[in-house]
mmCIF file of C-alpha atoms and ligand atoms in Angstrom:
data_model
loop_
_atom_site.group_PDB
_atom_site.id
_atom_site.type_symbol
_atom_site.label_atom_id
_atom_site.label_comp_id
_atom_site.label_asym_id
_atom_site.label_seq_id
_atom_site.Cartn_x
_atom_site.Cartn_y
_atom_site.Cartn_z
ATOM 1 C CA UNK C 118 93.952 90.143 100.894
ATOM 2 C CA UNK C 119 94.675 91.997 97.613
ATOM 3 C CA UNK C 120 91.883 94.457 96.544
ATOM 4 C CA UNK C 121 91.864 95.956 93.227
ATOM 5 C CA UNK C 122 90.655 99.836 92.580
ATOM 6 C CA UNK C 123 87.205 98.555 91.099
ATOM 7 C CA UNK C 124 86.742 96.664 94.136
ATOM 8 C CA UNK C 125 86.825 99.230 96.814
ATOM 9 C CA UNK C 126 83.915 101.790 97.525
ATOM 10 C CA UNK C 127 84.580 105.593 97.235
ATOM 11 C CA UNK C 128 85.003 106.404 100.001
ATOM 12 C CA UNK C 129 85.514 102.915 101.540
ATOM 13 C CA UNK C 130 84.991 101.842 105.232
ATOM 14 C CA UNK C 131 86.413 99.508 108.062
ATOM 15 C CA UNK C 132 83.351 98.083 108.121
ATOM 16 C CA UNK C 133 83.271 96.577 104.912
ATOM 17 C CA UNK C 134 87.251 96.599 104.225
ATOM 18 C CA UNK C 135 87.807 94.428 107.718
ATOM 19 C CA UNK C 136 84.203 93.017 108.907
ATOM 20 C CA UNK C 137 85.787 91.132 111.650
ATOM 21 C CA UNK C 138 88.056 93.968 113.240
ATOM 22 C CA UNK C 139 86.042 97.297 112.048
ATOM 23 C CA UNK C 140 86.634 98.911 115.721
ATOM 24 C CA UNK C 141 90.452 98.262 115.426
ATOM 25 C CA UNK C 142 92.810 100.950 114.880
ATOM 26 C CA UNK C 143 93.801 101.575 111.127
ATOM 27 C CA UNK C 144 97.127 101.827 109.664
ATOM 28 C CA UNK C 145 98.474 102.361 106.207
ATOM 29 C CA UNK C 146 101.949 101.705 104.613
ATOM 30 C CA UNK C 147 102.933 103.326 101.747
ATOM 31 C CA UNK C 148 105.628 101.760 99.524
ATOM 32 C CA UNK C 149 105.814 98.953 101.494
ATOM 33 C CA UNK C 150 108.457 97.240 99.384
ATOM 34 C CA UNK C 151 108.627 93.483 100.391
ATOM 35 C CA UNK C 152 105.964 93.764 103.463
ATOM 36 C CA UNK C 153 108.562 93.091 106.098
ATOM 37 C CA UNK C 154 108.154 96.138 107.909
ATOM 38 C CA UNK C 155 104.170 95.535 109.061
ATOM 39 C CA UNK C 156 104.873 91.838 110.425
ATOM 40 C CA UNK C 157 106.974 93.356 112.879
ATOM 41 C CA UNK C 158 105.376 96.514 113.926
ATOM 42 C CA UNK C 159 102.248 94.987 114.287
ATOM 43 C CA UNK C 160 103.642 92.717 116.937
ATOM 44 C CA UNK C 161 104.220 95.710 118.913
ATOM 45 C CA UNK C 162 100.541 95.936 119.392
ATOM 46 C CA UNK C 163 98.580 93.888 121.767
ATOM 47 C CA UNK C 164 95.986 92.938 119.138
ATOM 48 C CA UNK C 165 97.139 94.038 114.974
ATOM 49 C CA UNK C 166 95.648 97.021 113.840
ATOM 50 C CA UNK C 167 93.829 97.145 110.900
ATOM 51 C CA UNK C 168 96.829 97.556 108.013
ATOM 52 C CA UNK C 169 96.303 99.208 104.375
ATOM 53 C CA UNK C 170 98.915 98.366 102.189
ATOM 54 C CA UNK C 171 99.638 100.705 98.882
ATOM 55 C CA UNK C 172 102.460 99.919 96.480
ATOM 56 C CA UNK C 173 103.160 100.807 92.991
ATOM 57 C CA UNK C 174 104.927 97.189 92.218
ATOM 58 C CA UNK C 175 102.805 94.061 91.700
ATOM 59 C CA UNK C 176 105.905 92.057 91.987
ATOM 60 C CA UNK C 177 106.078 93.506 95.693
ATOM 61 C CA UNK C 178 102.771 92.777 96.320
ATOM 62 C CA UNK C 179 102.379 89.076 95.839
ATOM 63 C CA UNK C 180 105.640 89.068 98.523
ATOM 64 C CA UNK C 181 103.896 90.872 101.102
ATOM 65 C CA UNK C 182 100.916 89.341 100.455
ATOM 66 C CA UNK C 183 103.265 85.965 100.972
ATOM 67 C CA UNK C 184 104.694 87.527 104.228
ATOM 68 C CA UNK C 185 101.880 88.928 105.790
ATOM 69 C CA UNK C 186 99.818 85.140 105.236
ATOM 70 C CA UNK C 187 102.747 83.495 107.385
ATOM 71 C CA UNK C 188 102.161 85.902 110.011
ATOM 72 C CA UNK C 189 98.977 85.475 109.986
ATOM 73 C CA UNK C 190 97.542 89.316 109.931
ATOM 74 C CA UNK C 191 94.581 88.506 108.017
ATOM 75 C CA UNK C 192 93.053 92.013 109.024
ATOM 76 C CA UNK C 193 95.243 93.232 106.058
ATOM 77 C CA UNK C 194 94.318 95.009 102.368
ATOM 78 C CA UNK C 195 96.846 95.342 100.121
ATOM 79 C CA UNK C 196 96.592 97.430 96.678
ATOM 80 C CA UNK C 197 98.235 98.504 93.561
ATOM 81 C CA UNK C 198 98.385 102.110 93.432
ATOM 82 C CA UNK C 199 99.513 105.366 93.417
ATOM 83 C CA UNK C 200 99.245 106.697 97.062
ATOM 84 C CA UNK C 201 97.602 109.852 96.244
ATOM 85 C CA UNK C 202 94.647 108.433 94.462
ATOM 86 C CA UNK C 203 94.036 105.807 97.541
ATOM 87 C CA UNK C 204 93.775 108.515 99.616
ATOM 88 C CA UNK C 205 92.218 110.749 97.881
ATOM 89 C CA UNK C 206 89.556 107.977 96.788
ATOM 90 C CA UNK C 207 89.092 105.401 98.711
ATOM 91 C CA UNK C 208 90.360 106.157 102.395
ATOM 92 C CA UNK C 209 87.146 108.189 104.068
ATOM 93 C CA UNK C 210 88.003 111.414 105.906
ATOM 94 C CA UNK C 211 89.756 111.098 109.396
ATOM 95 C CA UNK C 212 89.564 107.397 108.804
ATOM 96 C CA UNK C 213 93.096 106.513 109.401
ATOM 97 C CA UNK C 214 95.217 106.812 112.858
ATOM 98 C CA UNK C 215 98.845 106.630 111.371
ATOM 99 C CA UNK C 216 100.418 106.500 107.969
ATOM 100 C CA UNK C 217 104.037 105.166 107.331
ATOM 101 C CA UNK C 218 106.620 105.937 104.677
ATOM 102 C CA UNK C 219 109.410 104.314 104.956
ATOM 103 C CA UNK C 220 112.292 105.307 102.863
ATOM 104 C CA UNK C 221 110.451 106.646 99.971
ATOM 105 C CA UNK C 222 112.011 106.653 96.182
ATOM 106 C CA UNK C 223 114.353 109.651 97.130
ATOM 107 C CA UNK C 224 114.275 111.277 93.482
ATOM 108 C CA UNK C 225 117.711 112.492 93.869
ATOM 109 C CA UNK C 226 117.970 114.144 90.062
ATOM 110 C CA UNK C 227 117.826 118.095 89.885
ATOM 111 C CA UNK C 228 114.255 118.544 87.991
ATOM 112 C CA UNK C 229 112.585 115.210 89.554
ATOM 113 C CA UNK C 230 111.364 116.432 92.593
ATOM 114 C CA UNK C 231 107.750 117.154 91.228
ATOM 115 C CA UNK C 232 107.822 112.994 91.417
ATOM 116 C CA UNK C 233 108.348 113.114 95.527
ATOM 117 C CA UNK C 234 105.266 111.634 97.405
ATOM 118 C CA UNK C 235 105.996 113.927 100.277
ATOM 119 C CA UNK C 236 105.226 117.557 99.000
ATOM 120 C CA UNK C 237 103.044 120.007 100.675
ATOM 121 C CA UNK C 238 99.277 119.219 98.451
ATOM 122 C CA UNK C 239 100.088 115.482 100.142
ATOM 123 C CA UNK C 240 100.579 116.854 103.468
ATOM 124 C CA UNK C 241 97.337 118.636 103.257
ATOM 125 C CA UNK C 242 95.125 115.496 101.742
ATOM 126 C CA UNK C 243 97.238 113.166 104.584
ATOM 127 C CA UNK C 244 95.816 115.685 107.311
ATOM 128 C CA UNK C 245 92.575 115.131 105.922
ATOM 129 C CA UNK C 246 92.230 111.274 106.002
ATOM 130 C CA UNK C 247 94.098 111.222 109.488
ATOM 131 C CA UNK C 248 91.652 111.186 112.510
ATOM 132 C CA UNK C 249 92.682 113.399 114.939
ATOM 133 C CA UNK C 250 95.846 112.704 117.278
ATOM 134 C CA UNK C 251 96.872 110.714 114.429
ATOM 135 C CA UNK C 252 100.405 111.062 112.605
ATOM 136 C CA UNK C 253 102.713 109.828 109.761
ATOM 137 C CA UNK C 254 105.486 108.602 110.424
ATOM 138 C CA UNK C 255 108.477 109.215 108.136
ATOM 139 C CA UNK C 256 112.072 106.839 108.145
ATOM 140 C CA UNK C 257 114.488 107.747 105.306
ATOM 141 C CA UNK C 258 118.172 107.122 104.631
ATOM 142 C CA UNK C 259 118.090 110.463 102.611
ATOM 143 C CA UNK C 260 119.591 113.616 104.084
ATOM 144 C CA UNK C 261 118.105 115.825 101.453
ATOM 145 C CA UNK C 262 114.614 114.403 100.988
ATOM 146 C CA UNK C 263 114.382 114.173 104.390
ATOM 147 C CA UNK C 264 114.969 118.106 105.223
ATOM 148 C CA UNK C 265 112.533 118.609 101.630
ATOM 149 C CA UNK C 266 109.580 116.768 103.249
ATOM 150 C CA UNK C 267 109.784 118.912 106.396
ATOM 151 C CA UNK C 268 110.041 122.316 104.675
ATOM 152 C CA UNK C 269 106.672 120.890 102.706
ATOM 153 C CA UNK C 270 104.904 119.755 105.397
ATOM 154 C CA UNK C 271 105.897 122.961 107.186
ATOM 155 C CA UNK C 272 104.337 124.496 103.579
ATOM 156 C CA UNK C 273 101.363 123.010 104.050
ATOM 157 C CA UNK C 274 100.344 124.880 106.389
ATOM 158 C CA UNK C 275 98.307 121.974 108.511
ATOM 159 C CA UNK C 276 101.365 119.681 109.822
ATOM 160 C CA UNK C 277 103.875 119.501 112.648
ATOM 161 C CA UNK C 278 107.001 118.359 112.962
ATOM 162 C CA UNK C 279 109.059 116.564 115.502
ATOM 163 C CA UNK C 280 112.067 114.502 114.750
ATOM 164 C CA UNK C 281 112.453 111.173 117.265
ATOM 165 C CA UNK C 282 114.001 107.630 116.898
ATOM 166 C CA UNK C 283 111.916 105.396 114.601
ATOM 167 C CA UNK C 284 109.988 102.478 115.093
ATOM 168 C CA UNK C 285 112.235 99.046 115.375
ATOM 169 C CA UNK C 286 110.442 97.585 112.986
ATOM 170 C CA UNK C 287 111.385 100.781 110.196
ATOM 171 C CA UNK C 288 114.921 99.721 110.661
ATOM 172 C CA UNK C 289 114.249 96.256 109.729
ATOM 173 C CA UNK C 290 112.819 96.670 106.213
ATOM 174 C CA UNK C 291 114.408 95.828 102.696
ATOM 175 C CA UNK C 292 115.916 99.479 102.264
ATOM 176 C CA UNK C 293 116.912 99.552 105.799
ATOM 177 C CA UNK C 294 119.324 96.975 105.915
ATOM 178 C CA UNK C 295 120.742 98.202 102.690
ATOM 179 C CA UNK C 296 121.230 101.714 104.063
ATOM 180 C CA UNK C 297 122.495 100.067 107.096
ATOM 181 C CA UNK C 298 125.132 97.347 106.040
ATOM 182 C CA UNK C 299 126.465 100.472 104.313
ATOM 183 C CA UNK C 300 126.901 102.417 107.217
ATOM 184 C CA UNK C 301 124.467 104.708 106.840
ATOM 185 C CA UNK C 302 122.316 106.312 109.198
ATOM 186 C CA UNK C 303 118.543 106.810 109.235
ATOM 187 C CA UNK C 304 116.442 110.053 109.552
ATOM 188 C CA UNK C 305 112.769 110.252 111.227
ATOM 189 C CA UNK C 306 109.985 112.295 111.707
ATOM 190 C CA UNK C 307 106.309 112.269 112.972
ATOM 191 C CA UNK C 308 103.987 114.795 111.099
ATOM 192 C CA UNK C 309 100.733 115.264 113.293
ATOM 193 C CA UNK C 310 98.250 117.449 111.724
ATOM 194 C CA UNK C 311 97.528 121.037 113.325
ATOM 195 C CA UNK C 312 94.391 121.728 111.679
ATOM 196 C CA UNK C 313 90.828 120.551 110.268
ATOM 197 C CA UNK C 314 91.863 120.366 106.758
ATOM 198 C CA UNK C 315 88.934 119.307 104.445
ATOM 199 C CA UNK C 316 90.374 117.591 101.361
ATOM 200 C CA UNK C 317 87.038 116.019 98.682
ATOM 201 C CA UNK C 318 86.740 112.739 97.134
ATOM 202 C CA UNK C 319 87.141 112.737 93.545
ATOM 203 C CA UNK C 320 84.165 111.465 91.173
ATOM 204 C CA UNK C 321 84.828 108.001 91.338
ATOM 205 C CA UNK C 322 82.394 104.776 91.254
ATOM 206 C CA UNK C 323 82.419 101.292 90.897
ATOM 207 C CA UNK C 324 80.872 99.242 88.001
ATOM 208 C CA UNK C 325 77.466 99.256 89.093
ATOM 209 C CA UNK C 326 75.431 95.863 89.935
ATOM 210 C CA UNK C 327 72.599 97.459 88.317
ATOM 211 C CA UNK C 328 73.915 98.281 84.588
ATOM 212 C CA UNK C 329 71.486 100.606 83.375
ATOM 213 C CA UNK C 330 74.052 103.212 84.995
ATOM 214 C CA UNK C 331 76.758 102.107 83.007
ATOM 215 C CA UNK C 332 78.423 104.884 80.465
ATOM 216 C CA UNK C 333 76.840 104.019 77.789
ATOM 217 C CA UNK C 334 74.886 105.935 73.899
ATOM 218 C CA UNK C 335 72.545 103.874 71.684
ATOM 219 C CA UNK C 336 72.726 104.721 68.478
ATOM 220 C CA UNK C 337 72.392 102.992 64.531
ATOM 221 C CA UNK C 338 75.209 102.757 62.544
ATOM 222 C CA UNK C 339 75.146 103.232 58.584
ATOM 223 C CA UNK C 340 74.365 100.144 56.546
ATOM 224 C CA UNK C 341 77.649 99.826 55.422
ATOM 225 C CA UNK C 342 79.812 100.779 58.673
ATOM 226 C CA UNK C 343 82.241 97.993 58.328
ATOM 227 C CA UNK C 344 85.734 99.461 59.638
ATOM 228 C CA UNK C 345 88.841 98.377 58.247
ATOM 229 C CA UNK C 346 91.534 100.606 59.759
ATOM 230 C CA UNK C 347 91.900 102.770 63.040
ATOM 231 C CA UNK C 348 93.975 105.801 63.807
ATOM 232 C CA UNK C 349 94.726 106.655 67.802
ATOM 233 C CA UNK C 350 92.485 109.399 68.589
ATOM 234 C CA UNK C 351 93.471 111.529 71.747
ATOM 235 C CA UNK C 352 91.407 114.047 73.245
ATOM 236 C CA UNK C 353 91.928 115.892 76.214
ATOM 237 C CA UNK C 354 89.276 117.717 78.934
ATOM 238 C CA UNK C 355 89.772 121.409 78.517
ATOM 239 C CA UNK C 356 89.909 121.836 82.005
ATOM 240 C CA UNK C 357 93.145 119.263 82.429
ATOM 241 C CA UNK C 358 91.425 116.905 84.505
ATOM 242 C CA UNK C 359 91.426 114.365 81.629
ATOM 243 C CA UNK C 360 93.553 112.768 78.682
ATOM 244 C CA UNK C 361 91.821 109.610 76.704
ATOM 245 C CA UNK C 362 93.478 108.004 73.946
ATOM 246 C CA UNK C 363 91.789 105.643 72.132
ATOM 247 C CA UNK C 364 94.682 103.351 70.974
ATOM 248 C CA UNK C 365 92.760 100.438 68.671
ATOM 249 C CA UNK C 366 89.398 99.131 67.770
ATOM 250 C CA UNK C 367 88.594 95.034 67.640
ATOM 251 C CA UNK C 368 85.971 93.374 65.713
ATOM 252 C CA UNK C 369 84.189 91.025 67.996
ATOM 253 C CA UNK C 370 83.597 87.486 66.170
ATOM 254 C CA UNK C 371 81.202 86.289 69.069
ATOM 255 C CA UNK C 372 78.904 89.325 69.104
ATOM 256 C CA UNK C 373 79.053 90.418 65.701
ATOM 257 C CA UNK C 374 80.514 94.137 66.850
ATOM 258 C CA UNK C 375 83.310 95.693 67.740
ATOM 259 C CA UNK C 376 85.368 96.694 71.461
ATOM 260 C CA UNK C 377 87.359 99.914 71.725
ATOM 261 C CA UNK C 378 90.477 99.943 73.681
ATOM 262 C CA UNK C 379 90.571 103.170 75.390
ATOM 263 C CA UNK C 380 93.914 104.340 77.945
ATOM 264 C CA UNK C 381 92.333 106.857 80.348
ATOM 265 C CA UNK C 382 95.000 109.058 82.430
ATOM 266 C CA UNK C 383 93.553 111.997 85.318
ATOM 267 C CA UNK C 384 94.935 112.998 88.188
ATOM 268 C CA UNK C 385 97.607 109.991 89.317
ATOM 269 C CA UNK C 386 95.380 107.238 88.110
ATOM 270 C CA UNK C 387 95.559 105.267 84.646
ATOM 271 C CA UNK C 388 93.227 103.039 83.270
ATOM 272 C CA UNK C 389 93.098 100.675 80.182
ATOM 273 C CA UNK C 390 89.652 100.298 80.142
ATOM 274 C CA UNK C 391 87.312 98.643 77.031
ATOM 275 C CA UNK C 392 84.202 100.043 75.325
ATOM 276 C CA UNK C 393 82.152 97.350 73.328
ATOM 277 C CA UNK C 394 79.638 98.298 70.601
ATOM 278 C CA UNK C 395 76.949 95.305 70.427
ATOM 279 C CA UNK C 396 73.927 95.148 67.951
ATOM 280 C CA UNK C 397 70.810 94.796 69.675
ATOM 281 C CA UNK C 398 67.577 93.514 68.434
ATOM 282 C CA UNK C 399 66.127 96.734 67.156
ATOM 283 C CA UNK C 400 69.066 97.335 64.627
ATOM 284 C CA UNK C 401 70.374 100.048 66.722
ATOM 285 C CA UNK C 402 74.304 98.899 68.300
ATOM 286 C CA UNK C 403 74.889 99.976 72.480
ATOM 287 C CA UNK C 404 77.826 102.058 73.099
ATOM 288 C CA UNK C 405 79.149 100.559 76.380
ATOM 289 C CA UNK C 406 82.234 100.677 79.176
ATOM 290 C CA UNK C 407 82.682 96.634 79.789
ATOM 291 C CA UNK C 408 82.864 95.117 82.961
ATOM 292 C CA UNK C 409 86.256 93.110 81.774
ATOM 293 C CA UNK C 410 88.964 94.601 84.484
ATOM 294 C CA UNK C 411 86.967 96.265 86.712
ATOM 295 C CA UNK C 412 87.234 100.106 85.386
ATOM 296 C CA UNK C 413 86.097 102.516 88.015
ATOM 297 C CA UNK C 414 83.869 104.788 86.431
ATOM 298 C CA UNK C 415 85.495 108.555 86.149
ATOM 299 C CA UNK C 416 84.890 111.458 84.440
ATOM 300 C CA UNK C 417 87.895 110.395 82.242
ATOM 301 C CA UNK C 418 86.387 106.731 81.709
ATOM 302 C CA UNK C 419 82.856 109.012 80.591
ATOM 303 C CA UNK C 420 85.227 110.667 78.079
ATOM 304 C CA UNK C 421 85.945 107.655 76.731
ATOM 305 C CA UNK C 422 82.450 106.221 76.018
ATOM 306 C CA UNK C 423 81.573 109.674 74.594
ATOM 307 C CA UNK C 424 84.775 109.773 72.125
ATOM 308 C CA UNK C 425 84.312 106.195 70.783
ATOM 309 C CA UNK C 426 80.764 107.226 70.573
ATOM 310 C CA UNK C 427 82.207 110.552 68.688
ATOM 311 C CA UNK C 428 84.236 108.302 66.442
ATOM 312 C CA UNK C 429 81.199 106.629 65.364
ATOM 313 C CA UNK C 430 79.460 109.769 64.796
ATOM 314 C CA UNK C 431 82.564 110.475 62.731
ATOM 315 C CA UNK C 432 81.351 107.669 61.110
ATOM 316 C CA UNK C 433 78.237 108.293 59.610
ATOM 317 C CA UNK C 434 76.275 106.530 63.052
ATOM 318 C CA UNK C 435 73.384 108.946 64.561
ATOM 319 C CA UNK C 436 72.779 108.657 67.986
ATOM 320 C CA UNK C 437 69.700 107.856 69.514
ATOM 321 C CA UNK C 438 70.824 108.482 73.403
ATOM 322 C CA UNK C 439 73.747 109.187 75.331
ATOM 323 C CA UNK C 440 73.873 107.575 78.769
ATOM 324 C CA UNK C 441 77.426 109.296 79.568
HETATM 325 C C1 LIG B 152 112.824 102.626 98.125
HETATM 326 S S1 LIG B 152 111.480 101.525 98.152
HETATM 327 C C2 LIG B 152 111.222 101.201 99.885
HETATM 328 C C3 LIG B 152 110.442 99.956 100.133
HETATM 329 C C4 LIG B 152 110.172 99.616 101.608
HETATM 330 N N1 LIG B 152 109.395 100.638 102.270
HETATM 331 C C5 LIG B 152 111.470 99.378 102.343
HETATM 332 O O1 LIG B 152 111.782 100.180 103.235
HETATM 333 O O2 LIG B 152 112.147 98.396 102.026
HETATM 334 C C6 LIG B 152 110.111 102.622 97.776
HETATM 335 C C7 LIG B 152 108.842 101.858 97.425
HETATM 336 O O3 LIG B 152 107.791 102.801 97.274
HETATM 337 C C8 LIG B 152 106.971 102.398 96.175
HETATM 338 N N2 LIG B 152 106.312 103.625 95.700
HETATM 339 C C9 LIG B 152 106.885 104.682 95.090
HETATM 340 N N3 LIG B 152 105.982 105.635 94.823
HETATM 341 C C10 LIG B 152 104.791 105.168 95.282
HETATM 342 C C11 LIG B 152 103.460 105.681 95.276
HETATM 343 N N4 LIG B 152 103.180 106.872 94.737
HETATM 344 N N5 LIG B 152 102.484 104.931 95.799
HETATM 345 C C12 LIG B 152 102.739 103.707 96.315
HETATM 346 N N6 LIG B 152 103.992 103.162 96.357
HETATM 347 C C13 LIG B 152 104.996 103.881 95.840
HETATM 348 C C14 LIG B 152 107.953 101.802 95.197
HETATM 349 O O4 LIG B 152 107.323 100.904 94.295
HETATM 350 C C15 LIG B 152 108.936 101.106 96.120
HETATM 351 O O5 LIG B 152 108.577 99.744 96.353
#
């Protein structure tokens, strides 16, 4: 089953994620390419552990997705994301028993290693979300990333490491038959935390059921507000933990107002997400995130509904109250 962001809960649980299985053992894969690696592995197990799948590629996704239907794991989520903010989001503290990385985007360039997953502030937040006598388990063709992700986890402060032989099934994915009809050889490590390490959930929420919670400002707009141009505004949070960019600004010919397209980046995530301003009855227009492609509400996505409702201000409009 694919999931999207605004579907999870934040934290999320077994319980919900896998109703039928929630007692099972739970995995996650991250990268997992073309899904051939958990079809295998989880035939290893008398009964399939729960699986999380995160990838950044959608393409990659919908041939998992493709794989893990034939095999019939339906106790399987799959997502499109950035590791870090899964974790950090949506998997609940010492929820998970293992997490596997299997030859991770190496980042070979001098200057690029800031983009490796496996650096010591992921160690720490992996530690957190692992229950204990749980590991990750790491398979790469890569000499150098490979000795890199041990000197971080050793930086971390909170992991292990011992090297062994990997799993069968890490030797059968995509990237491992490449590596290996070339000749090469495979490293591996398990990385089992040595500490209690406490790592928060960020601020994140769904789109509420009940939309009075919704970021939203009420205000009235001058008589003769009628926008015909729109330059990008971009504002960012002070404190770094935020940059929205409001990129255009649509007049709505159903509702007789306008939607704001806003781009929303903080801390690994990105969202596009859409702010519509609708007349209501009393003359006044409702500042409001939509529903359309299920934003998760963050501080960020708050920033947004405040700076189109800034823009309006800009404007000549005079708010009436700010639900943000
Ligand atoms: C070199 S490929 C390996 C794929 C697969 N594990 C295999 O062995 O064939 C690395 C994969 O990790 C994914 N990836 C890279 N960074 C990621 C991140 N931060 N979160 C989730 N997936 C990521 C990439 O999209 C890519 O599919």
């Amino acid at each position: 089953m694919i999931v999207r962001l605004g579907d999870f809960r934040f934290p999320d649980t077994p319980d919900r994620l896998y109703p039928r299985t929630p007692q099972r053992p739970w995995v996650l894969e991250i990268g997992f390419g073309d899904g051939r690696f958990w079809p295998h592995h989880a035939r290893s197990f008398p009964e399939a552990p729960n699986y999380l799948g995160v990838e950044l590629s959608g393409v990659s996704l919908l041939k998992a997705q493709r794989r893990l239907n034939a095999a019939g794991l339906d106790n399987a989520v799959l997502t499109k994301l950035p590791a870090d903010v899964l974790l950090r989001e949506v998997v609940p503290a010492g929820g998970l028993d293992r997490i596997v990385v299997n030859f991770p985007d190496p980042w070979p360039k001098a200057g690029h290693t800031d983009h490796r997953l496996l650096r010591a502030p992921f160690f720490r937040l992996a530690a957190s979300r692992l229950k204990p006598g749980g590991d990750l388990l790491l398979t790469t063709d890569h000499d150098e990333y490979f000795d890199f992700a041990v000197a971080e986890a050793h930086a971390s402060g909170v992991m292990a490491v011992q090297t062994a032989e990997p799993p069968a099934a890490a030797l059968e994915t995509k990237y491992a038959l490449k590596w290996r009809d070339l000749g090469l050889g495979v490293h591996h490590a398990r990385f089992t935390p040595t500490a209690a390490v406490t790592v928060p959930h960020g601020a994140a929420q769904p789109y509420p059921e009940d939309e009075s919670t919704v970021p939203h400002a009420v205000l009235t707009l001058p008589a003769t507000f009628a926008p015909t141009d729109f330059d990008k505004v971009t504002q960012r949070d002070p404190g770094g933990a935020w940059t929205v960019i409001l990129l255009d600004l649509y007049g709505s010919l159903r509702r007789d107002g306008w939607v704001a397209l806003a781009h929303v980046v903080e801390d690994g995530l990105t969202q596009e997400v859409l702010v519509g301003i609708t007349p209501r009855e009393d003359g006044t227009h409702l500042v409001r995130l939509a529903k359309f492609g299920g934003p998760v509400i963050t501080p960020g996505v708050k920033a947004a509904v405040a700076a189109v409702t800034g823009w309006l201000e800009g404007h000549g409009a005079v708010v009436r109250h700010r639900g943000y």
